[in-house]
Coordinates of C-alpha atoms in Angstrom, one line a residue:
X1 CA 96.9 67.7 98.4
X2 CA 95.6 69.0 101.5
X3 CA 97.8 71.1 104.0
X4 CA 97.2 73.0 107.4
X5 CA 98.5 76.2 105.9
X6 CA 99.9 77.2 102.1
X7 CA 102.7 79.6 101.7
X8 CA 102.8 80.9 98.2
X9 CA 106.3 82.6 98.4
X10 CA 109.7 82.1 100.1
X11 CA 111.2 85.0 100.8
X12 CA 111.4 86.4 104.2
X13 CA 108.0 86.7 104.4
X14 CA 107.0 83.5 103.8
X15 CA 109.7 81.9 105.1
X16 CA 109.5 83.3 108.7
X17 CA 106.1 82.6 108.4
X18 CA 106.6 79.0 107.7
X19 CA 109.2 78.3 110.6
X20 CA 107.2 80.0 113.4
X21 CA 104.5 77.4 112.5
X22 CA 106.1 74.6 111.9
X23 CA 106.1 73.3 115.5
X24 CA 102.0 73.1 115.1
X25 CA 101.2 73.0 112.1
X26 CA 101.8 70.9 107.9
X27 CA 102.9 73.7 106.2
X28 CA 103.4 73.9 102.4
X29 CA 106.2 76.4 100.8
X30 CA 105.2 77.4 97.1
X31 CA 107.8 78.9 94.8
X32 CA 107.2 79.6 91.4
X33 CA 111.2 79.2 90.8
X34 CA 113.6 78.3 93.7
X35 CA 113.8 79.1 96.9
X36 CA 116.4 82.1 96.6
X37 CA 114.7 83.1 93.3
X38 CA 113.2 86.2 94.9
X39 CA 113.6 89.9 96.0
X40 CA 114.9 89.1 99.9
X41 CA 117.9 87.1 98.7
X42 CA 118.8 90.3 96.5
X43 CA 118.3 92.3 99.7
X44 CA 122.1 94.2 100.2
X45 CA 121.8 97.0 103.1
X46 CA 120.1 95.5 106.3
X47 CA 117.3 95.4 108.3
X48 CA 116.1 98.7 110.6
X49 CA 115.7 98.1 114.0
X50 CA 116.0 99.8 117.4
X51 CA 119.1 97.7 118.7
X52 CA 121.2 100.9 120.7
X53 CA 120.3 102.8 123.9
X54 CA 121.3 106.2 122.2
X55 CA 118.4 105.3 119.9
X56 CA 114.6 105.0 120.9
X57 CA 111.5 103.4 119.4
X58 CA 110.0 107.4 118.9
X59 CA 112.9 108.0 117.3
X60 CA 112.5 105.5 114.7
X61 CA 108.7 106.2 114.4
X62 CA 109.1 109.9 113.5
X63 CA 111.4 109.0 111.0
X64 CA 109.4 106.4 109.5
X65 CA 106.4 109.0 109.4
X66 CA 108.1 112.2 108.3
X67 CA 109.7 109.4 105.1
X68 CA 106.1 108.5 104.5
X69 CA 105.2 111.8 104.1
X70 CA 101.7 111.7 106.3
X71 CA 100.4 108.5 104.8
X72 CA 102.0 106.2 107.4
X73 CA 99.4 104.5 109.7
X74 CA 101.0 105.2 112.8
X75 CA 99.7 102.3 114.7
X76 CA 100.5 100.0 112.2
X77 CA 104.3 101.4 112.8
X78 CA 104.5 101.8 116.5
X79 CA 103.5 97.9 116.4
X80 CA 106.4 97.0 113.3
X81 CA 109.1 99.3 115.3
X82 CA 108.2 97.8 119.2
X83 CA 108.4 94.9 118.3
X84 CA 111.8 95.2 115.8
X85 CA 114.3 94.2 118.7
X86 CA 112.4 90.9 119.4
X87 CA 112.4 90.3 115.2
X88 CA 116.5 91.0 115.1
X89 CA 117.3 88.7 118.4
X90 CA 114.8 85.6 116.5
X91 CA 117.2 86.1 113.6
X92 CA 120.1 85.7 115.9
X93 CA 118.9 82.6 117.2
X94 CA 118.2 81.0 113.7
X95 CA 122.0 81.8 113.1
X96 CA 122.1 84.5 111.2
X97 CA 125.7 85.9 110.3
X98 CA 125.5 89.8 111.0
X99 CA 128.4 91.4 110.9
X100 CA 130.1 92.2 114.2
X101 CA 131.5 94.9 116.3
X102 CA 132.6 94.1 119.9
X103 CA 132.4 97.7 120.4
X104 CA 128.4 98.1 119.8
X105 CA 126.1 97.4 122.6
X106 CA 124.8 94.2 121.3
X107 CA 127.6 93.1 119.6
X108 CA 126.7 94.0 116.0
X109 CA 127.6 96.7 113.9
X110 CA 125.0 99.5 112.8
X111 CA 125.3 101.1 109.7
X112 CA 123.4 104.5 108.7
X113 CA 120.9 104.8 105.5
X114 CA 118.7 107.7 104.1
X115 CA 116.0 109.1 106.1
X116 CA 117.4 107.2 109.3
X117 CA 118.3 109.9 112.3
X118 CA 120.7 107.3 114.1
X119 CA 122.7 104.0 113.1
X120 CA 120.4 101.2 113.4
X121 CA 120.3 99.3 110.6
X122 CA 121.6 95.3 111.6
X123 CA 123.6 93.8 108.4
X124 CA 125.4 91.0 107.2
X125 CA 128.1 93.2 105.2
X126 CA 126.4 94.4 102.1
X127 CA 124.5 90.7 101.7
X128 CA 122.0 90.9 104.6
X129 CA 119.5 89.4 102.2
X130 CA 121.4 86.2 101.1
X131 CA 122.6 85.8 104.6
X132 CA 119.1 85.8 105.9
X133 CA 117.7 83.7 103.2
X134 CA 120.0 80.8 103.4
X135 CA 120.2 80.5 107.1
X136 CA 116.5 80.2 107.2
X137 CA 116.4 78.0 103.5
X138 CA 118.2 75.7 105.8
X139 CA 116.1 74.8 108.3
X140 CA 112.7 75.4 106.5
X141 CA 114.4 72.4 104.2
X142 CA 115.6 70.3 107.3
X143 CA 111.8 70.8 109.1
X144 CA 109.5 67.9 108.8
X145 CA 106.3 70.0 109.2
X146 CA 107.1 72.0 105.8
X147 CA 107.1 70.8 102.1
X148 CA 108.8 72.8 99.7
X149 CA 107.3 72.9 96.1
X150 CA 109.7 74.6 93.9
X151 CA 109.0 75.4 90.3
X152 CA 105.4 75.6 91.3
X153 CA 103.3 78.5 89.8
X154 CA 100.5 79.4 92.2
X155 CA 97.5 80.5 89.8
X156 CA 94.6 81.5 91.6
X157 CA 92.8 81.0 95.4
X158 CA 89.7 79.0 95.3
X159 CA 86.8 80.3 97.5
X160 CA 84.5 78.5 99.4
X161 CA 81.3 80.1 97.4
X162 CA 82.6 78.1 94.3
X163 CA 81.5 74.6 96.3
X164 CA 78.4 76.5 97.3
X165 CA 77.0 79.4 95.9
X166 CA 74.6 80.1 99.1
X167 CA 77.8 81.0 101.3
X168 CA 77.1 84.0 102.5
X169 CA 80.9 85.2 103.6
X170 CA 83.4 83.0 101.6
X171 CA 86.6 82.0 102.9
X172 CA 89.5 80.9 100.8
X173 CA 89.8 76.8 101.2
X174 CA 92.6 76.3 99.0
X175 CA 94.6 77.2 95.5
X176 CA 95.4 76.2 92.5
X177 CA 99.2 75.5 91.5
X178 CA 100.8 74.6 88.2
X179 CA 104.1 72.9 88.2
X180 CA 105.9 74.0 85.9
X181 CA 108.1 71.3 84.9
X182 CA 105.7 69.0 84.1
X183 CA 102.7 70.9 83.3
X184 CA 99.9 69.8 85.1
X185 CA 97.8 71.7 87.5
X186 CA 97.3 71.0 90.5
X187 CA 94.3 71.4 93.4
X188 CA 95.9 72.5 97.2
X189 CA 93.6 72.2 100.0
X190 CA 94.5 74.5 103.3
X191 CA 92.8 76.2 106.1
X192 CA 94.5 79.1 105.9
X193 CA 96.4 80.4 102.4
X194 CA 99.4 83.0 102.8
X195 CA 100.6 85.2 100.1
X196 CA 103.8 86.4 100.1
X197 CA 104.8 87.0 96.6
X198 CA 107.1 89.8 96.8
X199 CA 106.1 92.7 94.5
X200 CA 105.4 93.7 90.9
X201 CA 108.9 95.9 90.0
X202 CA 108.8 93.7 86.8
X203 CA 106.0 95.7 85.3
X204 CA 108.5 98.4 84.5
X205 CA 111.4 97.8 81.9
X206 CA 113.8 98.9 84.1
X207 CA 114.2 97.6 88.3
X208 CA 116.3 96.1 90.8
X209 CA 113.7 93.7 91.1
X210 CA 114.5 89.5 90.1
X211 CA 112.6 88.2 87.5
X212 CA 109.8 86.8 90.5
X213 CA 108.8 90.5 91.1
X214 CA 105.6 90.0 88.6
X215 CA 102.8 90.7 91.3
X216 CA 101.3 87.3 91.7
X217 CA 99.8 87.9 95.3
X218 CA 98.4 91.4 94.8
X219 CA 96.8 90.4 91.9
X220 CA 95.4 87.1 93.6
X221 CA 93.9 88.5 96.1
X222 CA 92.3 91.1 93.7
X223 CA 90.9 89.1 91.7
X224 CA 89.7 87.1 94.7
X225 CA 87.7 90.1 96.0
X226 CA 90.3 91.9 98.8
X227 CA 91.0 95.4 98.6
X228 CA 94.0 97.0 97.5
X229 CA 95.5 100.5 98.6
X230 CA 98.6 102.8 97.4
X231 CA 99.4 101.5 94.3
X232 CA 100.8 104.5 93.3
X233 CA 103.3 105.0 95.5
X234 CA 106.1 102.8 94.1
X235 CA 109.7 103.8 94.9
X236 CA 112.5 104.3 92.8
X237 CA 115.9 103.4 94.1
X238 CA 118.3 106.2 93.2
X239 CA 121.0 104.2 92.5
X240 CA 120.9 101.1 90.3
X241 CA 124.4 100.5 88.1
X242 CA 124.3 101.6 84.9
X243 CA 126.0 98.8 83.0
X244 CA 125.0 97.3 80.1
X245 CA 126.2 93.6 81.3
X246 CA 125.1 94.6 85.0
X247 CA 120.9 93.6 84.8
X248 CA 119.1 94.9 88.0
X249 CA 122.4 95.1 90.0
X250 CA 121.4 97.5 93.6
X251 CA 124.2 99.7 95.0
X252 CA 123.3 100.0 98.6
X253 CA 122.1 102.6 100.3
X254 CA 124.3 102.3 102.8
X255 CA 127.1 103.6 100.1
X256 CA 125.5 107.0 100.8
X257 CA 125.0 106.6 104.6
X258 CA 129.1 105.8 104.8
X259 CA 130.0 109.0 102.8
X260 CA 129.2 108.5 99.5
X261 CA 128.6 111.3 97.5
X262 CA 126.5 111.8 93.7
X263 CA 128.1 113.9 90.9
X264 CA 127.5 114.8 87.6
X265 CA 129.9 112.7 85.1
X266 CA 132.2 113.8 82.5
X267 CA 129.2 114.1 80.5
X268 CA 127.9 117.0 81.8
X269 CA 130.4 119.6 80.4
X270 CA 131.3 122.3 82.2
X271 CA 129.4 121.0 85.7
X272 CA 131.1 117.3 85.5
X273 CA 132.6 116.2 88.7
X274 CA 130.4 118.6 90.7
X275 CA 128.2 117.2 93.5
X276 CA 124.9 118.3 93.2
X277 CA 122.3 116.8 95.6
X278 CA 123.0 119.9 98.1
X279 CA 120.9 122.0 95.9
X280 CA 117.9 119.5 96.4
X281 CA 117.8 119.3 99.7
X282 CA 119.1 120.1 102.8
X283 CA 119.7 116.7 103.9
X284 CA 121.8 116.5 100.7
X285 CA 122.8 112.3 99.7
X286 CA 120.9 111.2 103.2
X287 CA 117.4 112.4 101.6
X288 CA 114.5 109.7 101.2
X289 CA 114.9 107.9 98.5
X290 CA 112.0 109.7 96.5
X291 CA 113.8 113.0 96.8
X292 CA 117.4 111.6 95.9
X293 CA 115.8 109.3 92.8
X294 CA 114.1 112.7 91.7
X295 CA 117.2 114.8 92.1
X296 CA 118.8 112.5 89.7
X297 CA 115.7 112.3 87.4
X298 CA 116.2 115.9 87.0
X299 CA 119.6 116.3 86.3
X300 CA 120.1 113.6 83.9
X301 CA 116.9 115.5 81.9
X302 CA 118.4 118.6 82.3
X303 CA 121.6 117.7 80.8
X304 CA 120.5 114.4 78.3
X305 CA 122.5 112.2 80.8
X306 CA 122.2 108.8 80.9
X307 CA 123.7 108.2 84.2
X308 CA 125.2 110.3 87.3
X309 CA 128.5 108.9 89.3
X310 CA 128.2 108.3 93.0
X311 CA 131.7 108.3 94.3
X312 CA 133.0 106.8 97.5
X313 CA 136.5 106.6 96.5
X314 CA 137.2 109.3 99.7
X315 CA 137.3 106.1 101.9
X316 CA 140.0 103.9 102.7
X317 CA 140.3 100.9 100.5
X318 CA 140.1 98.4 103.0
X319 CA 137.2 100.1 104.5
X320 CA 134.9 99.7 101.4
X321 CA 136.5 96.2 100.7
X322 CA 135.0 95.1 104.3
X323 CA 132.1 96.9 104.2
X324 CA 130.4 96.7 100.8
X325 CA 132.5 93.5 99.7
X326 CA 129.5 92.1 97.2
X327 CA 129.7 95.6 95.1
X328 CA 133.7 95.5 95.0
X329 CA 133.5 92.6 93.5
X330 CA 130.8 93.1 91.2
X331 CA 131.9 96.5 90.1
X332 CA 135.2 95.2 89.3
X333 CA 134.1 92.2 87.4
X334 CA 132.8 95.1 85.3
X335 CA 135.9 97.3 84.7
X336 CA 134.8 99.5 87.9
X337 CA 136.9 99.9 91.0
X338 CA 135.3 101.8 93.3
X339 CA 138.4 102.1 95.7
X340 CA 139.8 104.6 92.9
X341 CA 136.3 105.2 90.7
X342 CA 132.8 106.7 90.9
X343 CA 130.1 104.0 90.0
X344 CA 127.9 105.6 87.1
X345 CA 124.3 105.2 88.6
X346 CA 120.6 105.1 87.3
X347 CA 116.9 105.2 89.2
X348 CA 115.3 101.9 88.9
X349 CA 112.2 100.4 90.5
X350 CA 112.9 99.0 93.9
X351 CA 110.0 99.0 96.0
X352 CA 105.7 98.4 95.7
X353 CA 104.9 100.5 99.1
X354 CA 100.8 99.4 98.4
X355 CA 99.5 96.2 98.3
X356 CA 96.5 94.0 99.7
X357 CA 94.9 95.8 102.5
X358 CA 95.3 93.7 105.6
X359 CA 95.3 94.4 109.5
X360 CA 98.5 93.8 111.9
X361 CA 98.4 89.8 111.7
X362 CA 97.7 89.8 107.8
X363 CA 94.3 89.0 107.5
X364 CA 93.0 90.0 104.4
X365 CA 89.2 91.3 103.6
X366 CA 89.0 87.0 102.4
X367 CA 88.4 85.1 105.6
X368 CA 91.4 82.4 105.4
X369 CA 93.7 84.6 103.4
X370 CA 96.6 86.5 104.6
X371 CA 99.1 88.7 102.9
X372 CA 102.6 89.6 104.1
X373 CA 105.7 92.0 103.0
X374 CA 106.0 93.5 99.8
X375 CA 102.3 91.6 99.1
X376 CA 100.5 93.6 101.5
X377 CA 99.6 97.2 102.6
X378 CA 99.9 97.7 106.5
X379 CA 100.0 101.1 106.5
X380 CA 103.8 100.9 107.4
X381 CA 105.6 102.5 104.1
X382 CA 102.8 105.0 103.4
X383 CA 104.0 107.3 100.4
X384 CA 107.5 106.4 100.6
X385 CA 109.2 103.6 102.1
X386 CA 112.0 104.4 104.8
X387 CA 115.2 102.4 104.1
X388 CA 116.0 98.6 105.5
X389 CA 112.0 98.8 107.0
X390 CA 110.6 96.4 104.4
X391 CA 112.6 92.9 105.9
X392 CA 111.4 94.2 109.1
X393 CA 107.9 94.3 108.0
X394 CA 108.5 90.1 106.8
X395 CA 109.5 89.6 110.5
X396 CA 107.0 91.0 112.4
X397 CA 103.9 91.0 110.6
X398 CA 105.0 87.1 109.3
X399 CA 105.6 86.3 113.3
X400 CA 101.9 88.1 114.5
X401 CA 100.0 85.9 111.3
X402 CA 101.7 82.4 112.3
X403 CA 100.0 83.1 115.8
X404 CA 96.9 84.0 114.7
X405 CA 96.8 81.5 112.2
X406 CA 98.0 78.9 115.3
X407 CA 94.7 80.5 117.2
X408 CA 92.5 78.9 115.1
X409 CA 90.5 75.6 115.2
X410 CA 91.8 72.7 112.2
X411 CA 89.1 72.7 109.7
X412 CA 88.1 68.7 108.4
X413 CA 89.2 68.3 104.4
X414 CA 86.3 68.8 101.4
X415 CA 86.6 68.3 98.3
X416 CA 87.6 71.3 95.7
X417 CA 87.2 71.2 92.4
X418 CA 89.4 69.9 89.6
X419 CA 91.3 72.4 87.7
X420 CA 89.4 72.5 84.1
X421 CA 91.3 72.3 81.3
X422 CA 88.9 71.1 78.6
X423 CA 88.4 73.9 76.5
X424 CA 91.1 75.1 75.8
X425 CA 94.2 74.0 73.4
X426 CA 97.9 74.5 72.8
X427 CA 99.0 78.0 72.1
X428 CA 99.7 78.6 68.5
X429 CA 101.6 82.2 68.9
X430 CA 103.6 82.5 71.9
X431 CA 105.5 85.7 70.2
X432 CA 102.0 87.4 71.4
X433 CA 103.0 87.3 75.2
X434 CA 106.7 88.5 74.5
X435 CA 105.0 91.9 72.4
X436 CA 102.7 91.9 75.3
X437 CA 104.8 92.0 78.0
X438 CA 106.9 94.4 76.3
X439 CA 104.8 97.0 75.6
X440 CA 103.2 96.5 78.9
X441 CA 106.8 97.5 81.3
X442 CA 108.0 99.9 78.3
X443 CA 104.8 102.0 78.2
X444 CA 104.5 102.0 82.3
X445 CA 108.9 103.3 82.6
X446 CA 107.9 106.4 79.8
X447 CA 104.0 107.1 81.0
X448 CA 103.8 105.9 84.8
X449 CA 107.5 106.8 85.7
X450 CA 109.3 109.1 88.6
X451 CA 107.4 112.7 87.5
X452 CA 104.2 112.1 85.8
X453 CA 101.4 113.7 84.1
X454 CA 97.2 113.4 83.7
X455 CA 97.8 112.9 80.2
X456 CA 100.8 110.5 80.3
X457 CA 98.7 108.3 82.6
X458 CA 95.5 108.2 80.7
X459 CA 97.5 107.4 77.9
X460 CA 98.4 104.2 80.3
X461 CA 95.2 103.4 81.0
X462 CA 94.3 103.0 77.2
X463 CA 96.9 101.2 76.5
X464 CA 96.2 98.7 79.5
X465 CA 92.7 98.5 79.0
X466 CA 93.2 97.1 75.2
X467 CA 96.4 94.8 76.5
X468 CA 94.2 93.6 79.1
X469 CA 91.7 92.4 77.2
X470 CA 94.0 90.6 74.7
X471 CA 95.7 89.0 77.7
X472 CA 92.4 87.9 78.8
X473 CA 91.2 86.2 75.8
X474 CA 94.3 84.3 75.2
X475 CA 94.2 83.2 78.8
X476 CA 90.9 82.0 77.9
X477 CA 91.3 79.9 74.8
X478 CA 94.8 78.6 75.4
X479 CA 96.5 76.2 78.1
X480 CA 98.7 78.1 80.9
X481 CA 102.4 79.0 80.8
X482 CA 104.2 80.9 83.6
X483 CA 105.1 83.7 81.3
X484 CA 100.9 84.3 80.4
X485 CA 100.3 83.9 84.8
X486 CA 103.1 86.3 84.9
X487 CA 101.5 88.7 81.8
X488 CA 97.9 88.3 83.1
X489 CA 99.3 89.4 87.2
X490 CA 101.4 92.4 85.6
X491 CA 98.4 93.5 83.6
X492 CA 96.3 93.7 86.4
X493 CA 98.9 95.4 88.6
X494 CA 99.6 98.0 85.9
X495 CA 96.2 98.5 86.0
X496 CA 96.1 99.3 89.9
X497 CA 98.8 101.1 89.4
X498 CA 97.7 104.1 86.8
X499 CA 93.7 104.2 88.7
X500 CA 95.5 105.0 91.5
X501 CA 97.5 107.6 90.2
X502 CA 94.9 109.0 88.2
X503 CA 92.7 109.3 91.5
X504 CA 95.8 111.0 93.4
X505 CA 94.9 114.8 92.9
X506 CA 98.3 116.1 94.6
X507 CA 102.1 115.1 94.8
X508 CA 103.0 113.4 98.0
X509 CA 105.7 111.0 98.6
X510 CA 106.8 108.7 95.2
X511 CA 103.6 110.0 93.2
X512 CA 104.7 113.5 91.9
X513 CA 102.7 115.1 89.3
X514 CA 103.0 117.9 87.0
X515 CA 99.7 118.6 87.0
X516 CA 99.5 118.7 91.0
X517 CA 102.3 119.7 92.0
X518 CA 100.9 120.7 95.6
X519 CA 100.2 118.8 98.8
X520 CA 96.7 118.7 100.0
X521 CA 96.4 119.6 103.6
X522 CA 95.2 115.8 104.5
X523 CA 96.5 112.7 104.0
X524 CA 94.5 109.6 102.5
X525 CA 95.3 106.1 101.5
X526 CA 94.2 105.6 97.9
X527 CA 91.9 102.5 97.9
X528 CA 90.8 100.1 95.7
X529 CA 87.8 97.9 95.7
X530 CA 87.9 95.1 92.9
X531 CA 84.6 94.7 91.0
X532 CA 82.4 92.4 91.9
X533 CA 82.7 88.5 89.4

């Protein structure tokens, strides 16, 4: 199959990269599951955005930088944030249902979240996500420029060196994808290759994260020779609902930024009911999110908690009913009602802040291959990712790589090799991927969580070293599945993840350690080169 441009991923990213080149160019959309299978769908509290005349690009830059605690790349942000207004009024067009307010300057209303120094994040209720997704799963469905593969596993890039080993620079011509329903493997010719896979909350036991989040495109491009920077830095989401029939399920952070407040629950003895973030930090429930998901961290250790309460139950009933209708509903499916209750609330891995190192249009160090949203590393999140920027990143940066990619000349088709299949046989033991894949996220929670220690991590590192190379020698010997892709990608993330961490010789952002507990004076992106294959 041969295709101006392959999409592996359709969340935001991908999608809004699909439909601004459309009009140009044959686009293919791969999805490893379904279309709304993935983390933007998911997404509840809004998109950031400078949409008020009270409110100013700088503003939203400094707090974008002082969240990022010195690691932002500022130019990198000034170009997200400028160009945020022209992202939100694209959405518009496409039909997006935001929620209204005939009051607000455009029309829309703005809702507050942590870190955020004015009202400016654009929302669709408490659903933004969902309502984004299937207003755009519409028309990418109804274009006849885009194919949708669903149930397709994207497995590696193939790169132009493997038709010729005299290339000097090679450029990724293609892919490989399995489809999962029936099997086979198949070989995708395109000019240009996108990934946009989301990113890898799934290699800890416990995220808000869908089942997607596994790392595919960071660990593509890896393996395909691009450079990959600030692993360490991934972000906890404070609050997560502790509920044993309730997987993965967010509470917004826009609960907070409407007045709600954490406490410690009835299991705290003589301190329950008391609100404790105050003694954090100044900036109390509003704090980054790596300050509040500490906080809690702390207190539930302190006292053997297994959850704190965040209450909101202050607000009129109607008012929480309109605004956060999505966790009403799902909170009293579960016995929880949060017009008269607090919600009991865990930290959970919400967010990979690194990625693939690419430049403002998502070029990659792979001639041919871009990287965009959670996938990449712009510079934008640096060591802590400011609330509702990340779907604003999959609009911009997914709008500046379908023009470059429309900038370039058609390349004619070649030939790429046949996926190989002809030494290898049927698995025997698939119970050896589920220990895998246990040990892997269980191991990463206890030694690669929230606070962490030299020792805990080098413990990791062990651990991952001997996992990977049991991962790799079944991968070897045995025919495919999309829960050994998924091991071998979270493996190799995991991997990433604990170097990084390891080289990190302070605490800054979402990497704290007990063993560096200090800043250094300077600010630098960890970065990783893969070795050479």
């Amino acid at each position: 199959m041969k295709f101006d441009v392959a999409i592996v991923g359709s969340g935001l990213a991908g999608l809004s990269v699909a439909l601004h080149l459309a009009q140009t160019r044959k686009v293919v959309i791969i999805s490893k599951r379904s279309l709304l299978d993935g983390a933007s769908n998911w997404a509840q509290g809004g998109i950031a955005a400078v949409l008020d005349s009270a409110d100013s690009h700088e503003q939203h830059i400094s707090d974008t930088l002082i969240a990022g605690a010195g690691l932002c790349d500022e130019s990198a942000t000034r170009f997200i944030i400028e160009h945020s207004r022209e992202a939100i009024e694209w959405l518009i067009e496409q039909g997006v249902p935001f929620t209204r307010d005939p009051k607000a300057e455009l029309g829309f209303h703005l809702t507050r979240e942590g870190g955020h120094s004015q009202r400016r994040i654009i929302h669709a209720a408490d659903a933004t996500g969902h309502a984004v997704q299937v207003t755009l799963e519409q028309k990418a469905r109804s274009h006849p420029n885009i194919t949708i593969l669903e149930h397709h596993f994207a497995i590696d890039v193939i790169k132009s060196d493997r038709l010729d080993a005299n290339v000097s620079t090679p450029s990724c011509v293609g892919l490989y994808v399995k489809d999962v329903t029936t099997g086979k493997v198949m070989t995708l010719a395109a000019d240009h290759t996108v990934l946009a896979t989301g990113g890898a909350g799934k290699v800890y036991l416990y995220t808000t994260n869908p089942d997607t989040a596994t790392g595919d495109g960071i660990a593509m491009a890896w393996r395909a020779g691009c450079r990959v920077a600030n692993m360490e830095f991934i972000q906890f989401h404070p609050t997560c609902l502790y509920h044993p029939y309730a997987k993965s399920f967010l509470i917004s952070e826009a609960v907070r930024g409407e007045g709600g407040v954490l406490k410690l629950p009835a299991g705290a003895g003589a301190g329950a009911g008391k609100r404790f973030m105050p003694e954090h930090d100044e900036r109390a429930e509003l704090a980054p999110r790596d300050v509040v998901a500490r906080a809690i961290d702390f207190e539930m250790k302190k006292r053997g908690l297994d959850y704190v309460e965040l209450d909101i139950s202050h607000q009129p009933p109607e008012f929480l009913k309109e605004h956060f209708p999505t966790i009403h509903a799902r909170c009293l499916e579960l016995g929880i009602d949060i017009t008269t209750q607090p919600i009991p609330v865990v930290p959970a891995v919400h967010f990979t802040c690194g990625g693939v190192v690419t430049d403002m249009f998502g070029r990659t160090d792979l001639p041919g291959l871009y990287a965009v949203g959670e996938t990449a590393y712009t510079g934008l999140h640096g060591a802590n990712r400011l609330a509702s920027n990340s779907l604003l990143e999959c609009l911009v940066v997914g709008r500046a790589a379908a023009k470059h990619i429309e900038q370039q000349p058609k390349q004619k088709a070649i030939p790429l090799p046949a996926w190989d299949e002809s030494r290898v046989t049927d698995a025997d033991e698939e119970v050896v991927i589920a220990h895998n894949w246990d040990e892997l996220r269980r191991f990463m929670w206890n030694y690669v969580g929230i606070v962490r220690t030299t020792k805990r991590l080098e413990r990791a590192q062990h651990r991952i070293r001997l996992l990977r190379e049991e991962i790799y020698e079944y991968y070897a010997h045995f025919r495919i599945t999309r829960d050994l892709l998924e091991l071998r990608n979270l493996v190799d993330v995991a991997s990433m993840i604990v170097e990084s961490a390891l080289s990190r010789r302070e605490s800054r952002g979402l990497h704290y350690s007990q063993d560096y507990p200090e800043t250094l004076p300077k600010a630098l992106p960890t970065v990783l080169s893969p070795p050479p294959r």
